[in-house]
mmCIF file of C-alpha atoms and ligand atoms in Angstrom:
data_model
loop_
_atom_site.group_PDB
_atom_site.id
_atom_site.type_symbol
_atom_site.label_atom_id
_atom_site.label_comp_id
_atom_site.label_asym_id
_atom_site.label_seq_id
_atom_site.Cartn_x
_atom_site.Cartn_y
_atom_site.Cartn_z
ATOM 1 C CA UNK A 1 226.909 164.597 157.242
ATOM 2 C CA UNK A 2 226.815 168.034 155.606
ATOM 3 C CA UNK A 3 228.086 166.557 152.349
ATOM 4 C CA UNK A 4 225.442 163.807 152.498
ATOM 5 C CA UNK A 5 222.684 166.399 152.985
ATOM 6 C CA UNK A 6 224.019 168.559 150.144
ATOM 7 C CA UNK A 7 224.229 165.656 147.673
ATOM 8 C CA UNK A 8 220.760 164.391 148.661
ATOM 9 C CA UNK A 9 219.416 167.934 148.234
ATOM 10 C CA UNK A 10 220.951 168.099 144.737
ATOM 11 C CA UNK A 11 219.406 164.686 143.999
ATOM 12 C CA UNK A 12 216.012 166.423 143.953
ATOM 13 C CA UNK A 13 216.989 169.239 141.538
ATOM 14 C CA UNK A 14 215.175 168.681 138.222
ATOM 15 C CA UNK A 15 217.360 171.022 136.137
ATOM 16 C CA UNK A 16 220.617 169.406 137.228
ATOM 17 C CA UNK A 17 219.047 166.019 136.641
ATOM 18 C CA UNK A 18 218.064 166.849 133.034
ATOM 19 C CA UNK A 19 221.542 168.172 132.341
ATOM 20 C CA UNK A 20 223.321 165.182 133.895
ATOM 21 C CA UNK A 21 221.136 162.508 132.279
ATOM 22 C CA UNK A 22 221.581 164.155 128.869
ATOM 23 C CA UNK A 23 225.349 164.468 129.202
ATOM 24 C CA UNK A 24 227.541 162.331 126.916
ATOM 25 C CA UNK A 25 229.763 161.679 129.936
ATOM 26 C CA UNK A 26 226.941 159.806 131.624
ATOM 27 C CA UNK A 27 227.964 156.313 130.557
ATOM 28 C CA UNK A 28 231.442 156.697 132.020
ATOM 29 C CA UNK A 29 230.141 158.176 135.267
ATOM 30 C CA UNK A 30 227.442 155.649 135.934
ATOM 31 C CA UNK A 31 228.887 152.385 134.670
ATOM 32 C CA UNK A 32 230.168 151.439 138.117
ATOM 33 C CA UNK A 33 226.653 151.500 139.627
ATOM 34 C CA UNK A 34 224.285 150.974 136.660
ATOM 35 C CA UNK A 35 224.266 147.807 134.530
ATOM 36 C CA UNK A 36 223.406 149.651 131.303
ATOM 37 C CA UNK A 37 220.833 151.762 129.516
ATOM 38 C CA UNK A 38 218.756 148.854 128.198
ATOM 39 C CA UNK A 39 217.018 145.738 129.489
ATOM 40 C CA UNK A 40 219.201 143.591 127.218
ATOM 41 C CA UNK A 41 222.368 144.935 128.848
ATOM 42 C CA UNK A 42 220.914 144.340 132.304
ATOM 43 C CA UNK A 43 219.979 140.760 131.403
ATOM 44 C CA UNK A 44 223.523 140.090 130.179
ATOM 45 C CA UNK A 45 224.863 141.347 133.510
ATOM 46 C CA UNK A 46 222.298 139.257 135.420
ATOM 47 C CA UNK A 47 223.319 136.104 133.515
ATOM 48 C CA UNK A 48 226.978 136.719 134.300
ATOM 49 C CA UNK A 49 226.195 137.267 137.990
ATOM 50 C CA UNK A 50 224.112 134.079 138.136
ATOM 51 C CA UNK A 51 227.090 132.169 136.763
ATOM 52 C CA UNK A 52 229.046 133.416 139.806
ATOM 53 C CA UNK A 53 226.303 132.074 142.140
ATOM 54 C CA UNK A 54 224.882 135.549 142.738
ATOM 55 C CA UNK A 55 221.105 135.990 142.582
ATOM 56 C CA UNK A 56 219.722 139.211 141.134
ATOM 57 C CA UNK A 57 216.896 141.680 141.585
ATOM 58 C CA UNK A 58 216.490 143.918 138.523
ATOM 59 C CA UNK A 59 215.542 147.560 138.997
ATOM 60 C CA UNK A 60 214.407 149.653 136.026
ATOM 61 C CA UNK A 61 215.452 153.115 137.144
ATOM 62 C CA UNK A 62 212.702 155.687 137.519
ATOM 63 C CA UNK A 63 210.621 157.280 140.270
ATOM 64 C CA UNK A 64 208.020 159.969 140.861
ATOM 65 C CA UNK A 65 206.268 159.719 137.502
ATOM 66 C CA UNK A 66 204.262 162.794 136.581
ATOM 67 C CA UNK A 67 201.374 161.092 134.744
ATOM 68 C CA UNK A 68 199.493 157.818 134.870
ATOM 69 C CA UNK A 69 200.594 157.214 131.266
ATOM 70 C CA UNK A 70 204.176 157.128 132.524
ATOM 71 C CA UNK A 71 203.127 154.706 135.259
ATOM 72 C CA UNK A 72 201.523 152.463 132.610
ATOM 73 C CA UNK A 73 204.761 152.609 130.596
ATOM 74 C CA UNK A 74 206.704 151.468 133.694
ATOM 75 C CA UNK A 75 204.327 148.537 134.032
ATOM 76 C CA UNK A 76 204.807 147.540 130.371
ATOM 77 C CA UNK A 77 208.593 147.757 130.699
ATOM 78 C CA UNK A 78 208.584 145.569 133.805
ATOM 79 C CA UNK A 79 206.190 143.030 132.254
ATOM 80 C CA UNK A 80 208.650 142.686 129.392
ATOM 81 C CA UNK A 81 211.503 142.287 131.883
ATOM 82 C CA UNK A 82 209.622 139.456 133.609
ATOM 83 C CA UNK A 83 209.021 137.707 130.255
ATOM 84 C CA UNK A 84 212.694 137.862 129.331
ATOM 85 C CA UNK A 85 213.929 136.840 132.772
ATOM 86 C CA UNK A 86 211.739 133.766 132.531
ATOM 87 C CA UNK A 87 212.599 133.006 128.874
ATOM 88 C CA UNK A 88 216.332 133.108 129.686
ATOM 89 C CA UNK A 89 215.893 131.150 132.973
ATOM 90 C CA UNK A 90 217.657 133.920 134.899
ATOM 91 C CA UNK A 91 217.437 133.739 138.681
ATOM 92 C CA UNK A 92 216.102 137.216 139.292
ATOM 93 C CA UNK A 93 213.256 138.984 140.987
ATOM 94 C CA UNK A 94 212.332 142.567 140.121
ATOM 95 C CA UNK A 95 212.508 145.633 142.350
ATOM 96 C CA UNK A 96 210.175 148.566 141.863
ATOM 97 C CA UNK A 97 209.547 151.952 143.396
ATOM 98 C CA UNK A 98 205.852 152.590 144.093
ATOM 99 C CA UNK A 99 206.134 156.188 142.778
ATOM 100 C CA UNK A 100 207.268 154.698 139.461
ATOM 101 C CA UNK A 101 203.838 153.058 139.297
ATOM 102 C CA UNK A 102 201.903 156.208 140.217
ATOM 103 C CA UNK A 103 201.801 156.085 144.039
ATOM 104 C CA UNK A 104 202.415 159.848 144.135
ATOM 105 C CA UNK A 105 199.369 160.428 141.883
ATOM 106 C CA UNK A 106 196.822 157.766 142.871
ATOM 107 C CA UNK A 107 197.163 154.974 145.412
ATOM 108 C CA UNK A 108 194.381 153.104 143.642
ATOM 109 C CA UNK A 109 196.037 153.247 140.190
ATOM 110 C CA UNK A 110 199.386 152.279 141.686
ATOM 111 C CA UNK A 111 197.827 149.252 143.365
ATOM 112 C CA UNK A 112 196.236 148.098 140.093
ATOM 113 C CA UNK A 113 199.566 148.474 138.249
ATOM 114 C CA UNK A 114 201.644 146.629 140.820
ATOM 115 C CA UNK A 115 198.976 143.920 141.157
ATOM 116 C CA UNK A 116 199.244 143.237 137.396
ATOM 117 C CA UNK A 117 202.990 142.885 137.821
ATOM 118 C CA UNK A 118 202.730 140.664 140.899
ATOM 119 C CA UNK A 119 200.205 138.423 139.175
ATOM 120 C CA UNK A 120 202.626 137.850 136.304
ATOM 121 C CA UNK A 121 205.637 137.414 138.609
ATOM 122 C CA UNK A 122 203.791 134.733 140.553
ATOM 123 C CA UNK A 123 202.799 132.951 137.335
ATOM 124 C CA UNK A 124 206.425 132.941 136.169
ATOM 125 C CA UNK A 125 207.716 131.749 139.539
ATOM 126 C CA UNK A 126 209.534 134.872 140.625
ATOM 127 C CA UNK A 127 208.905 137.820 142.967
ATOM 128 C CA UNK A 128 208.419 141.580 143.255
ATOM 129 C CA UNK A 129 210.385 143.615 145.786
ATOM 130 C CA UNK A 130 208.958 147.001 146.787
ATOM 131 C CA UNK A 131 211.657 149.576 147.480
ATOM 132 C CA UNK A 132 210.924 152.041 150.275
ATOM 133 C CA UNK A 133 211.120 155.710 149.306
ATOM 134 C CA UNK A 134 210.937 158.806 151.496
ATOM 135 C CA UNK A 135 208.879 158.735 154.690
ATOM 136 C CA UNK A 136 205.696 160.240 153.137
ATOM 137 C CA UNK A 137 205.222 156.968 151.237
ATOM 138 C CA UNK A 138 205.789 154.449 154.031
ATOM 139 C CA UNK A 139 202.134 153.933 155.087
ATOM 140 C CA UNK A 140 200.941 153.598 151.488
ATOM 141 C CA UNK A 141 203.799 151.265 150.525
ATOM 142 C CA UNK A 142 203.189 148.991 153.513
ATOM 143 C CA UNK A 143 199.446 148.846 152.739
ATOM 144 C CA UNK A 144 200.324 147.867 149.181
ATOM 145 C CA UNK A 145 202.782 145.204 150.349
ATOM 146 C CA UNK A 146 200.344 143.574 152.782
ATOM 147 C CA UNK A 147 197.485 143.549 150.282
ATOM 148 C CA UNK A 148 199.569 142.138 147.407
ATOM 149 C CA UNK A 149 201.362 139.566 149.545
ATOM 150 C CA UNK A 150 198.001 138.195 150.667
ATOM 151 C CA UNK A 151 196.804 137.999 147.077
ATOM 152 C CA UNK A 152 199.938 136.829 145.270
ATOM 153 C CA UNK A 153 202.471 135.502 147.842
ATOM 154 C CA UNK A 154 205.498 136.828 145.949
ATOM 155 C CA UNK A 155 206.176 140.237 147.562
ATOM 156 C CA UNK A 156 209.017 141.531 149.686
ATOM 157 C CA UNK A 157 209.071 145.090 151.034
ATOM 158 C CA UNK A 158 211.984 147.248 152.160
ATOM 159 C CA UNK A 159 212.083 148.668 155.688
ATOM 160 C CA UNK A 160 214.539 151.421 156.648
ATOM 161 C CA UNK A 161 216.374 151.114 159.968
ATOM 162 C CA UNK A 162 216.827 154.907 160.210
ATOM 163 C CA UNK A 163 213.102 155.465 160.802
ATOM 164 C CA UNK A 164 211.916 155.479 164.429
ATOM 165 C CA UNK A 165 208.696 153.747 163.370
ATOM 166 C CA UNK A 166 210.379 150.713 161.753
ATOM 167 C CA UNK A 167 210.323 148.415 164.796
ATOM 168 C CA UNK A 168 206.513 148.580 164.870
ATOM 169 C CA UNK A 169 206.373 148.146 161.100
ATOM 170 C CA UNK A 170 208.596 145.062 161.255
ATOM 171 C CA UNK A 171 206.404 143.532 163.972
ATOM 172 C CA UNK A 172 203.282 144.156 161.897
ATOM 173 C CA UNK A 173 204.844 142.802 158.699
ATOM 174 C CA UNK A 174 205.995 139.653 160.511
ATOM 175 C CA UNK A 175 202.471 139.170 161.907
ATOM 176 C CA UNK A 176 201.020 139.651 158.415
ATOM 177 C CA UNK A 177 203.492 137.179 156.842
ATOM 178 C CA UNK A 178 205.172 139.736 154.575
ATOM 179 C CA UNK A 179 208.887 139.185 153.812
ATOM 180 C CA UNK A 180 211.108 142.203 154.547
ATOM 181 C CA UNK A 181 214.289 143.615 153.019
ATOM 182 C CA UNK A 182 216.057 145.466 155.802
ATOM 183 C CA UNK A 183 218.194 148.445 154.736
ATOM 184 C CA UNK A 184 219.540 151.470 156.608
ATOM 185 C CA UNK A 185 217.756 154.106 154.481
ATOM 186 C CA UNK A 186 219.017 156.384 151.721
ATOM 187 C CA UNK A 187 216.852 159.551 151.745
ATOM 188 C CA UNK A 188 217.240 162.965 153.321
ATOM 189 C CA UNK A 189 214.895 162.709 156.308
ATOM 190 C CA UNK A 190 214.194 165.165 159.157
ATOM 191 C CA UNK A 191 215.228 164.239 162.692
ATOM 192 C CA UNK A 192 211.533 164.202 163.621
ATOM 193 C CA UNK A 193 211.170 160.860 161.775
ATOM 194 C CA UNK A 194 214.673 159.363 161.489
ATOM 195 C CA UNK A 195 217.712 158.799 163.705
ATOM 196 C CA UNK A 196 220.229 161.482 162.729
ATOM 197 C CA UNK A 197 223.257 159.567 164.093
ATOM 198 C CA UNK A 198 224.777 156.636 162.225
ATOM 199 C CA UNK A 199 225.482 154.684 165.402
ATOM 200 C CA UNK A 200 221.765 154.754 166.317
ATOM 201 C CA UNK A 201 220.823 153.609 162.819
ATOM 202 C CA UNK A 202 223.325 150.741 163.063
ATOM 203 C CA UNK A 203 222.031 149.700 166.504
ATOM 204 C CA UNK A 204 218.462 149.746 165.212
ATOM 205 C CA UNK A 205 219.530 147.749 162.133
ATOM 206 C CA UNK A 206 220.775 144.915 164.338
ATOM 207 C CA UNK A 207 217.724 145.085 166.613
ATOM 208 C CA UNK A 208 215.432 144.743 163.580
ATOM 209 C CA UNK A 209 217.605 142.012 162.049
ATOM 210 C CA UNK A 210 217.216 139.939 165.215
ATOM 211 C CA UNK A 211 213.450 140.473 165.160
ATOM 212 C CA UNK A 212 213.290 139.350 161.532
ATOM 213 C CA UNK A 213 215.411 136.276 162.169
ATOM 214 C CA UNK A 214 213.129 135.303 165.050
ATOM 215 C CA UNK A 215 209.733 135.996 163.485
ATOM 216 C CA UNK A 216 210.164 137.057 159.832
ATOM 217 C CA UNK A 217 209.622 135.220 156.546
ATOM 218 C CA UNK A 218 212.660 134.818 154.299
ATOM 219 C CA UNK A 219 214.176 138.166 155.339
ATOM 220 C CA UNK A 220 216.816 139.931 153.247
ATOM 221 C CA UNK A 221 219.623 141.924 154.868
ATOM 222 C CA UNK A 222 220.566 144.663 152.437
ATOM 223 C CA UNK A 223 223.865 146.160 153.532
ATOM 224 C CA UNK A 224 227.540 146.388 152.633
ATOM 225 C CA UNK A 225 228.464 147.012 156.238
ATOM 226 C CA UNK A 226 230.869 144.289 157.283
ATOM 227 C CA UNK A 227 229.985 144.819 160.961
ATOM 228 C CA UNK A 228 226.279 144.237 160.332
ATOM 229 C CA UNK A 229 227.037 141.187 158.193
ATOM 230 C CA UNK A 230 229.389 139.625 160.767
ATOM 231 C CA UNK A 231 226.900 140.257 163.581
ATOM 232 C CA UNK A 232 224.125 138.559 161.564
ATOM 233 C CA UNK A 233 226.407 135.627 160.731
ATOM 234 C CA UNK A 234 227.255 135.181 164.429
ATOM 235 C CA UNK A 235 223.596 135.432 165.402
ATOM 236 C CA UNK A 236 222.431 132.788 162.899
ATOM 237 C CA UNK A 237 225.285 130.445 163.792
ATOM 238 C CA UNK A 238 224.369 130.658 167.479
ATOM 239 C CA UNK A 239 220.728 129.906 166.718
ATOM 240 C CA UNK A 240 221.332 127.194 164.122
ATOM 241 C CA UNK A 241 219.644 129.145 161.312
ATOM 242 C CA UNK A 242 221.028 127.938 157.953
ATOM 243 C CA UNK A 243 221.785 130.064 154.865
ATOM 244 C CA UNK A 244 218.478 128.968 153.301
ATOM 245 C CA UNK A 245 216.524 130.949 155.910
ATOM 246 C CA UNK A 246 217.487 134.427 154.706
ATOM 247 C CA UNK A 247 219.664 136.275 152.208
ATOM 248 C CA UNK A 248 222.187 139.078 152.031
ATOM 249 C CA UNK A 249 221.588 141.743 149.415
ATOM 250 C CA UNK A 250 224.021 144.300 148.017
ATOM 251 C CA UNK A 251 224.014 146.907 145.282
ATOM 252 C CA UNK A 252 225.607 146.217 141.905
ATOM 253 C CA UNK A 253 229.128 147.642 141.858
ATOM 254 C CA UNK A 254 229.524 148.108 145.624
ATOM 255 C CA UNK A 255 231.853 145.866 147.636
ATOM 256 C CA UNK A 256 232.248 143.397 144.784
ATOM 257 C CA UNK A 257 234.939 141.597 146.823
ATOM 258 C CA UNK A 258 232.564 141.012 149.717
ATOM 259 C CA UNK A 259 229.697 139.913 147.433
ATOM 260 C CA UNK A 260 231.819 137.166 145.894
ATOM 261 C CA UNK A 261 233.396 136.126 149.185
ATOM 262 C CA UNK A 262 229.989 135.632 150.850
ATOM 263 C CA UNK A 263 228.696 133.620 147.877
ATOM 264 C CA UNK A 264 231.867 131.537 147.886
ATOM 265 C CA UNK A 265 231.315 130.749 151.575
ATOM 266 C CA UNK A 266 227.830 129.437 150.724
ATOM 267 C CA UNK A 267 225.658 132.350 151.887
ATOM 268 C CA UNK A 268 222.704 133.302 149.705
ATOM 269 C CA UNK A 269 223.553 136.657 148.083
ATOM 270 C CA UNK A 270 221.341 138.746 145.801
ATOM 271 C CA UNK A 271 222.534 141.813 143.895
ATOM 272 C CA UNK A 272 220.290 144.771 143.182
ATOM 273 C CA UNK A 273 221.006 145.556 139.522
ATOM 274 C CA UNK A 274 219.683 148.887 138.194
ATOM 275 C CA UNK A 275 219.394 149.717 134.500
ATOM 276 C CA UNK A 276 217.824 152.397 132.309
ATOM 277 C CA UNK A 277 218.187 156.054 131.411
ATOM 278 C CA UNK A 278 216.681 157.684 134.539
ATOM 279 C CA UNK A 279 219.793 157.117 136.629
ATOM 280 C CA UNK A 280 220.333 160.523 138.267
ATOM 281 C CA UNK A 281 218.510 160.179 141.653
ATOM 282 C CA UNK A 282 219.841 156.632 142.177
ATOM 283 C CA UNK A 283 223.390 157.711 141.310
ATOM 284 C CA UNK A 284 223.204 160.721 143.649
ATOM 285 C CA UNK A 285 222.057 158.533 146.560
ATOM 286 C CA UNK A 286 225.110 156.316 145.968
ATOM 287 C CA UNK A 287 227.378 159.378 145.977
ATOM 288 C CA UNK A 288 225.795 160.579 149.221
ATOM 289 C CA UNK A 289 226.476 157.274 150.951
ATOM 290 C CA UNK A 290 230.222 157.591 150.642
ATOM 291 C CA UNK A 291 232.246 160.801 150.313
ATOM 292 C CA UNK A 292 234.985 158.845 148.477
ATOM 293 C CA UNK A 293 232.516 158.374 145.610
ATOM 294 C CA UNK A 294 232.503 162.120 145.025
ATOM 295 C CA UNK A 295 236.283 162.029 144.532
ATOM 296 C CA UNK A 296 235.760 159.119 142.131
ATOM 297 C CA UNK A 297 233.249 161.254 140.204
ATOM 298 C CA UNK A 298 235.556 164.276 140.102
ATOM 299 C CA UNK A 299 238.518 162.153 138.942
ATOM 300 C CA UNK A 300 236.414 160.818 136.061
ATOM 301 C CA UNK A 301 235.234 164.292 135.098
ATOM 302 C CA UNK A 302 238.824 165.534 134.976
ATOM 303 C CA UNK A 303 239.897 162.631 132.738
ATOM 304 C CA UNK A 304 237.437 163.593 129.948
HETATM 305 P P1 FDA B 1 227.039 152.029 155.391
HETATM 306 O O1 FDA B 1 226.505 153.242 154.690
HETATM 307 O O2 FDA B 1 227.392 152.111 156.822
HETATM 308 O O3 FDA B 1 228.285 151.530 154.557
HETATM 309 C C1 FDA B 1 229.087 150.446 154.984
HETATM 310 C C2 FDA B 1 230.225 150.265 153.984
HETATM 311 O O4 FDA B 1 229.690 149.858 152.721
HETATM 312 C C3 FDA B 1 230.986 151.547 153.662
HETATM 313 O O5 FDA B 1 232.029 151.756 154.593
HETATM 314 C C4 FDA B 1 231.517 151.255 152.271
HETATM 315 O O6 FDA B 1 232.622 150.402 152.318
HETATM 316 C C5 FDA B 1 230.382 150.491 151.641
HETATM 317 N N1 FDA B 1 229.435 151.368 150.931
HETATM 318 C C6 FDA B 1 228.179 151.680 151.313
HETATM 319 N N2 FDA B 1 227.583 152.476 150.398
HETATM 320 C C7 FDA B 1 228.500 152.672 149.432
HETATM 321 C C8 FDA B 1 228.494 153.389 148.208
HETATM 322 N N3 FDA B 1 227.432 154.083 147.789
HETATM 323 N N4 FDA B 1 229.618 153.363 147.442
HETATM 324 C C9 FDA B 1 230.714 152.674 147.820
HETATM 325 N N5 FDA B 1 230.778 151.956 148.980
HETATM 326 C C10 FDA B 1 229.693 151.959 149.770
HETATM 327 N N6 FDA B 1 217.502 152.398 150.758
HETATM 328 C C11 FDA B 1 216.239 152.860 150.853
HETATM 329 O O7 FDA B 1 216.015 153.929 151.430
HETATM 330 N N7 FDA B 1 215.202 152.155 150.303
HETATM 331 C C12 FDA B 1 215.387 150.961 149.681
HETATM 332 O O8 FDA B 1 214.434 150.345 149.216
HETATM 333 C C13 FDA B 1 216.716 150.470 149.581
HETATM 334 N N8 FDA B 1 216.974 149.286 148.957
HETATM 335 C C14 FDA B 1 218.253 148.765 148.988
HETATM 336 C C15 FDA B 1 218.497 147.508 148.451
HETATM 337 C C16 FDA B 1 219.753 146.965 148.546
HETATM 338 C C17 FDA B 1 220.007 145.601 147.977
HETATM 339 C C18 FDA B 1 220.804 147.660 149.218
HETATM 340 C C19 FDA B 1 222.153 147.050 149.411
HETATM 341 C C20 FDA B 1 220.568 148.906 149.722
HETATM 342 C C21 FDA B 1 219.318 149.490 149.589
HETATM 343 N N9 FDA B 1 219.059 150.762 150.062
HETATM 344 C C22 FDA B 1 217.767 151.220 150.117
HETATM 345 C C23 FDA B 1 220.201 151.660 150.425
HETATM 346 C C24 FDA B 1 220.515 151.593 151.903
HETATM 347 O O9 FDA B 1 219.467 152.169 152.616
HETATM 348 C C25 FDA B 1 221.824 152.330 152.231
HETATM 349 O O10 FDA B 1 221.726 153.676 151.866
HETATM 350 C C26 FDA B 1 223.060 151.744 151.557
HETATM 351 O O11 FDA B 1 222.997 150.364 151.442
HETATM 352 C C27 FDA B 1 224.331 152.103 152.365
HETATM 353 O O12 FDA B 1 224.243 151.563 153.642
HETATM 354 P P2 FDA B 1 225.079 150.274 154.151
HETATM 355 O O13 FDA B 1 224.121 149.390 154.849
HETATM 356 O O14 FDA B 1 225.783 149.642 153.021
HETATM 357 O O15 FDA B 1 226.041 150.808 155.269
#
């Protein structure tokens, strides 16, 4: 727990971030979790995954832009990604962080940016998934999701099981017809807003999963936790819900064995595939999730 907090604290250090992202070692360190520095590399990975019956959601790394010009650049980059996904007939949605589109600067500007993206995604027959960031953004992100889903019908929004508020949020999203991606939550949050103990987060995850399977729209269960996955499989079998009614989602490079095994068994599986140069915060969250990843990092550093 202490290690998780330390790594998540370091994830917010700008100086360390600049040094790490500029380091020539970066490619070797990140290649397990990041599909590449460019859109072209990410599309090649997405094509290969599709050929293994794995669906994709592409994430262009970046968050907390510091100007609306940067937010506009994110929009342009994602519009291009949508064009190329469609041109290559890749089965992929896109995943975005609202602060990459200016949520931290102007809710209004962010909404206009993401609406332009959603409009294009709908036209090209794909979807936009809104990642959930730290708790200060939850209200604004949910407002955005509800508004855009009503206008464009191609949105899914992440909900974090570690937040006390998430049960209410799930109920409201189900009532509003907004599809949900359920995850445990990856940020450093105070105990005033989030369950500090893993076993409470896991119990809440299953409670919310059951709610979504009863009243949600095409829910996605984003987890690598075999216990969560088995419990969901048992639940859907008992209730006669087929694999078309929901999907499992996992992160590129994590539990590759399990990803392929689930797809082989006929479950719908989508991989979250990140690409781009701004990899530091994403990479640090992955390190924080599993202490063994820090050993992996240190081993690679020593092999230079
Ligand atoms: P848990 O942490 O209990 O791990 C279960 C097992 O999975 C571990 O024992 C290990 O085997 C494996 N594992 C998990 N993480 C690993 C890692 N980093 N490296 C190696 N093995 C690992 N969070 C958020 O706050 N907002 C969001 O929008 C999203 N979006 C999102 C999309 C998708 C598709 C996924 C899979 C996850 C997210 N997350 C997220 C991250 C999520 O909140 C959570 O931090 C991680 O998925 C880890 O939690 P697990 O459910 O995998 O369980």
